[in-house]
Tab-separated table of C-alpha atoms in Angstrom:
chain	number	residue	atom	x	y	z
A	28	UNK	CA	0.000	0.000	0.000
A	29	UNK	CA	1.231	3.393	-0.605
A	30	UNK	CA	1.825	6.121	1.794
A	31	UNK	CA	1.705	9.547	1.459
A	32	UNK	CA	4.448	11.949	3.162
A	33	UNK	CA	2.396	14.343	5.297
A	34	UNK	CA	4.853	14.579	7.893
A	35	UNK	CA	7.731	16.069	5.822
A	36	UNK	CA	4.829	18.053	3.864
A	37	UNK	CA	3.917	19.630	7.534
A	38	UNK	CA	7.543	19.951	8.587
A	39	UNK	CA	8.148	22.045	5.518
A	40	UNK	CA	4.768	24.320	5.550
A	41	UNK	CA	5.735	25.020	9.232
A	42	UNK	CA	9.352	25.962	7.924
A	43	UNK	CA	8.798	28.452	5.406
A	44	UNK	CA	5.137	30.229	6.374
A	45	UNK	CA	6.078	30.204	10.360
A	46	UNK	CA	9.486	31.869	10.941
A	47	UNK	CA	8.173	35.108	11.910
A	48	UNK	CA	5.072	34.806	12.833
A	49	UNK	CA	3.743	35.853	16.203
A	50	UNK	CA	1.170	33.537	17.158
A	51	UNK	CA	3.452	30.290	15.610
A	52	UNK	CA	1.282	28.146	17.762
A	53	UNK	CA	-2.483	29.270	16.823
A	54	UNK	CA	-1.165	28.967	13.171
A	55	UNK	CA	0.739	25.791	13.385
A	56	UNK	CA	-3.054	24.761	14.964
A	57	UNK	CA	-5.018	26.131	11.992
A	58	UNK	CA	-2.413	24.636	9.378
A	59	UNK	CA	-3.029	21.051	11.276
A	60	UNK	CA	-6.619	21.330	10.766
A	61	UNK	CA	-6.175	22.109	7.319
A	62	UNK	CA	-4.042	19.778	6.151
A	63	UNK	CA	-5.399	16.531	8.302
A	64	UNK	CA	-8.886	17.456	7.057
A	65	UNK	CA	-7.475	16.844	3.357
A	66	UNK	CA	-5.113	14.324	4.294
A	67	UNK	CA	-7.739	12.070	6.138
A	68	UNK	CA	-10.234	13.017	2.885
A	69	UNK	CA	-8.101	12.815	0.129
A	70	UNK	CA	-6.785	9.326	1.139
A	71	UNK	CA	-9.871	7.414	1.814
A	72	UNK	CA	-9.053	3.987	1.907
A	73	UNK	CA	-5.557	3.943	0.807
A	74	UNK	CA	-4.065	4.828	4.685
A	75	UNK	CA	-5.588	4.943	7.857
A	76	UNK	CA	-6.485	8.374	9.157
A	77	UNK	CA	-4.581	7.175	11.730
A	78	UNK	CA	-1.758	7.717	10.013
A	79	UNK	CA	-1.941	10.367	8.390
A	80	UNK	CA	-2.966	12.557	11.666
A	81	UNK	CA	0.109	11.349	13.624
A	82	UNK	CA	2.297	12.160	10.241
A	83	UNK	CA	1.420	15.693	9.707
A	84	UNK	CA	1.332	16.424	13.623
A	85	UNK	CA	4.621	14.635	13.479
A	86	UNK	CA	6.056	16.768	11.080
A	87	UNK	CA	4.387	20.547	12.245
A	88	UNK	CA	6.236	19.759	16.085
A	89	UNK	CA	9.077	18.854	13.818
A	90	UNK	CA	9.258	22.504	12.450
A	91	UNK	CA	8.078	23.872	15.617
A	92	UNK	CA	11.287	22.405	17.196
A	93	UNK	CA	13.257	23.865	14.223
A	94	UNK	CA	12.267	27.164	14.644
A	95	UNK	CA	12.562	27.110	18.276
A	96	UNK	CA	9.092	27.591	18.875
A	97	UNK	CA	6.645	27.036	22.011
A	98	UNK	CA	6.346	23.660	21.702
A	99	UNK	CA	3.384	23.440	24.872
A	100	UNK	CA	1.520	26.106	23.173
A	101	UNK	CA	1.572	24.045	19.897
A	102	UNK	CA	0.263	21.062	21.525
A	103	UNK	CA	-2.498	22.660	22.760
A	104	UNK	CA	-3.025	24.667	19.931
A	105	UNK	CA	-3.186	21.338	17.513
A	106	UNK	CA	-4.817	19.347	20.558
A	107	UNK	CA	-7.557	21.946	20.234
A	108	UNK	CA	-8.450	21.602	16.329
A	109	UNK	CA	-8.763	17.193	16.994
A	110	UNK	CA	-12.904	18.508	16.975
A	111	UNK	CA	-13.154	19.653	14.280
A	112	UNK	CA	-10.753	17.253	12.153
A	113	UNK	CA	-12.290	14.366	13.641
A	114	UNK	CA	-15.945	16.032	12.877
A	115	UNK	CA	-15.370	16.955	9.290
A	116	UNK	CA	-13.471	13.232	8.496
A	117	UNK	CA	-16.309	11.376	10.526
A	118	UNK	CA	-13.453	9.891	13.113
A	119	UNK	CA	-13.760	9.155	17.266
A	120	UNK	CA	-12.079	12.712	18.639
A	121	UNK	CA	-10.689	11.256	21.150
A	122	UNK	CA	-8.892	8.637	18.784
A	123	UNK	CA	-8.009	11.947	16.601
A	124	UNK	CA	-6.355	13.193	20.050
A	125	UNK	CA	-4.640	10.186	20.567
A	126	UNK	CA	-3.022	10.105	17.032
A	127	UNK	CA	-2.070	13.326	17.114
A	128	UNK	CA	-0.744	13.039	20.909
A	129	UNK	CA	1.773	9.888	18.753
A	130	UNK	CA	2.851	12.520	16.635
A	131	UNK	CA	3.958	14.963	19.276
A	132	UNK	CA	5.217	12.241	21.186
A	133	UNK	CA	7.532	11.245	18.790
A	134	UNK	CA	9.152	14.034	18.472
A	135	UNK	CA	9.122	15.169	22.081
A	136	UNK	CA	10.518	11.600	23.501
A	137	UNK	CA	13.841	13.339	21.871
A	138	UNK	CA	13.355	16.601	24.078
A	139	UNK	CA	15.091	17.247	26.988
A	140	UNK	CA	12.397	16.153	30.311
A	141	UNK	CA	12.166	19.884	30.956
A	142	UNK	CA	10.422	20.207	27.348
A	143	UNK	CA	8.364	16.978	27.473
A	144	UNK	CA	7.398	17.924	31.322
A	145	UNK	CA	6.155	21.305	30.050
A	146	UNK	CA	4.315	19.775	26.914
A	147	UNK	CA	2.535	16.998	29.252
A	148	UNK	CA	1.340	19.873	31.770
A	149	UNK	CA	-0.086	22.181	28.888
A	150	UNK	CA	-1.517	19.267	27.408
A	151	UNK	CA	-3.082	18.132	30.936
A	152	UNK	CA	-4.309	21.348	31.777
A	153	UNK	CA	-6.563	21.925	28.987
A	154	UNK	CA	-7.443	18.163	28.540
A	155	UNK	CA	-8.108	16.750	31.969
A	156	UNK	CA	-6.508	13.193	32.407
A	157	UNK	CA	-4.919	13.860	28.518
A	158	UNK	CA	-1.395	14.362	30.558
A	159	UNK	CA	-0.802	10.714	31.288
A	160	UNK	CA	-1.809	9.452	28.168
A	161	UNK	CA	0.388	11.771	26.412
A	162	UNK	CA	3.481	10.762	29.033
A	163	UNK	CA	2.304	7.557	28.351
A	164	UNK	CA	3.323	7.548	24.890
A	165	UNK	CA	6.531	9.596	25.455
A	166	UNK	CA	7.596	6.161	27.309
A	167	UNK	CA	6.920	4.279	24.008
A	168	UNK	CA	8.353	6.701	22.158
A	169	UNK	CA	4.622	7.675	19.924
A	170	UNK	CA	3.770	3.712	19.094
């Protein structure tokens, strides 16, 4: 079966629209929406949604972590558009929350513990009881 690349697509949308910008996170949110919405549509049957969400959040904390970025504010900021993705793709939000939560994970299980502590308590904050499952995964590395 063939895959598509949405995590290198992400990583280099986040790369050359968010170098400047001022609210990196909020965007970086909006351009996750965006592009899992078409991913998870344009696909179909030819890879699981599930992939495809965990790819392109994969690849925005990717660029995030580039461009030196809040990388708690992101996670909430992409955490927070899992509605309306898994809404408009007909999905389970909180499986869309969990895939995306892989995604950040994978990237984060190579952060220092500061980073990953700091990313867990945004993400717990806003998401009751969303904290452990996303330190969960930072044990597993995102699988």
């Amino acid at each position: 079966m063939e895959t598509f690349d949405f995590e290198k697509l992400a990583k280099d949308l986040i790369l050359a629209h968010l170098k400047t910008s001022q609210d990196a996170p909020t965007v970086a949110g909006e351009m996750l929406r965006k592009m899992a919405i078409a991913a998870v549509t344009s696909t179909g049957s030819r890879q699981q949604p599930r992939v495809s969400v965990r790819a392109a959040c994969k690849g925005i904390m990717s660029g995030m972590v580039l461009l030196e970025k809040d990388l708690p504010a992101a996670a909430v900021a992409m955490l927070q558009q899992m509605g309306a993705v898994a809404a408009e793709t007909n999905q389970d939000p909180s499986e869309c929350m969990t895939w995306a939560m892989e995604g950040m994970a994978q990237v984060c299980s190579l952060a220092t513990v500061t980073v990953q502590e700091s990313v867990r308590a945004a993400i717990n904050e806003k998401f009751m009881g969303a904290g452990e499952v996303f330190e969960s995964l930072l044990r597993t590395g995102g699988a």
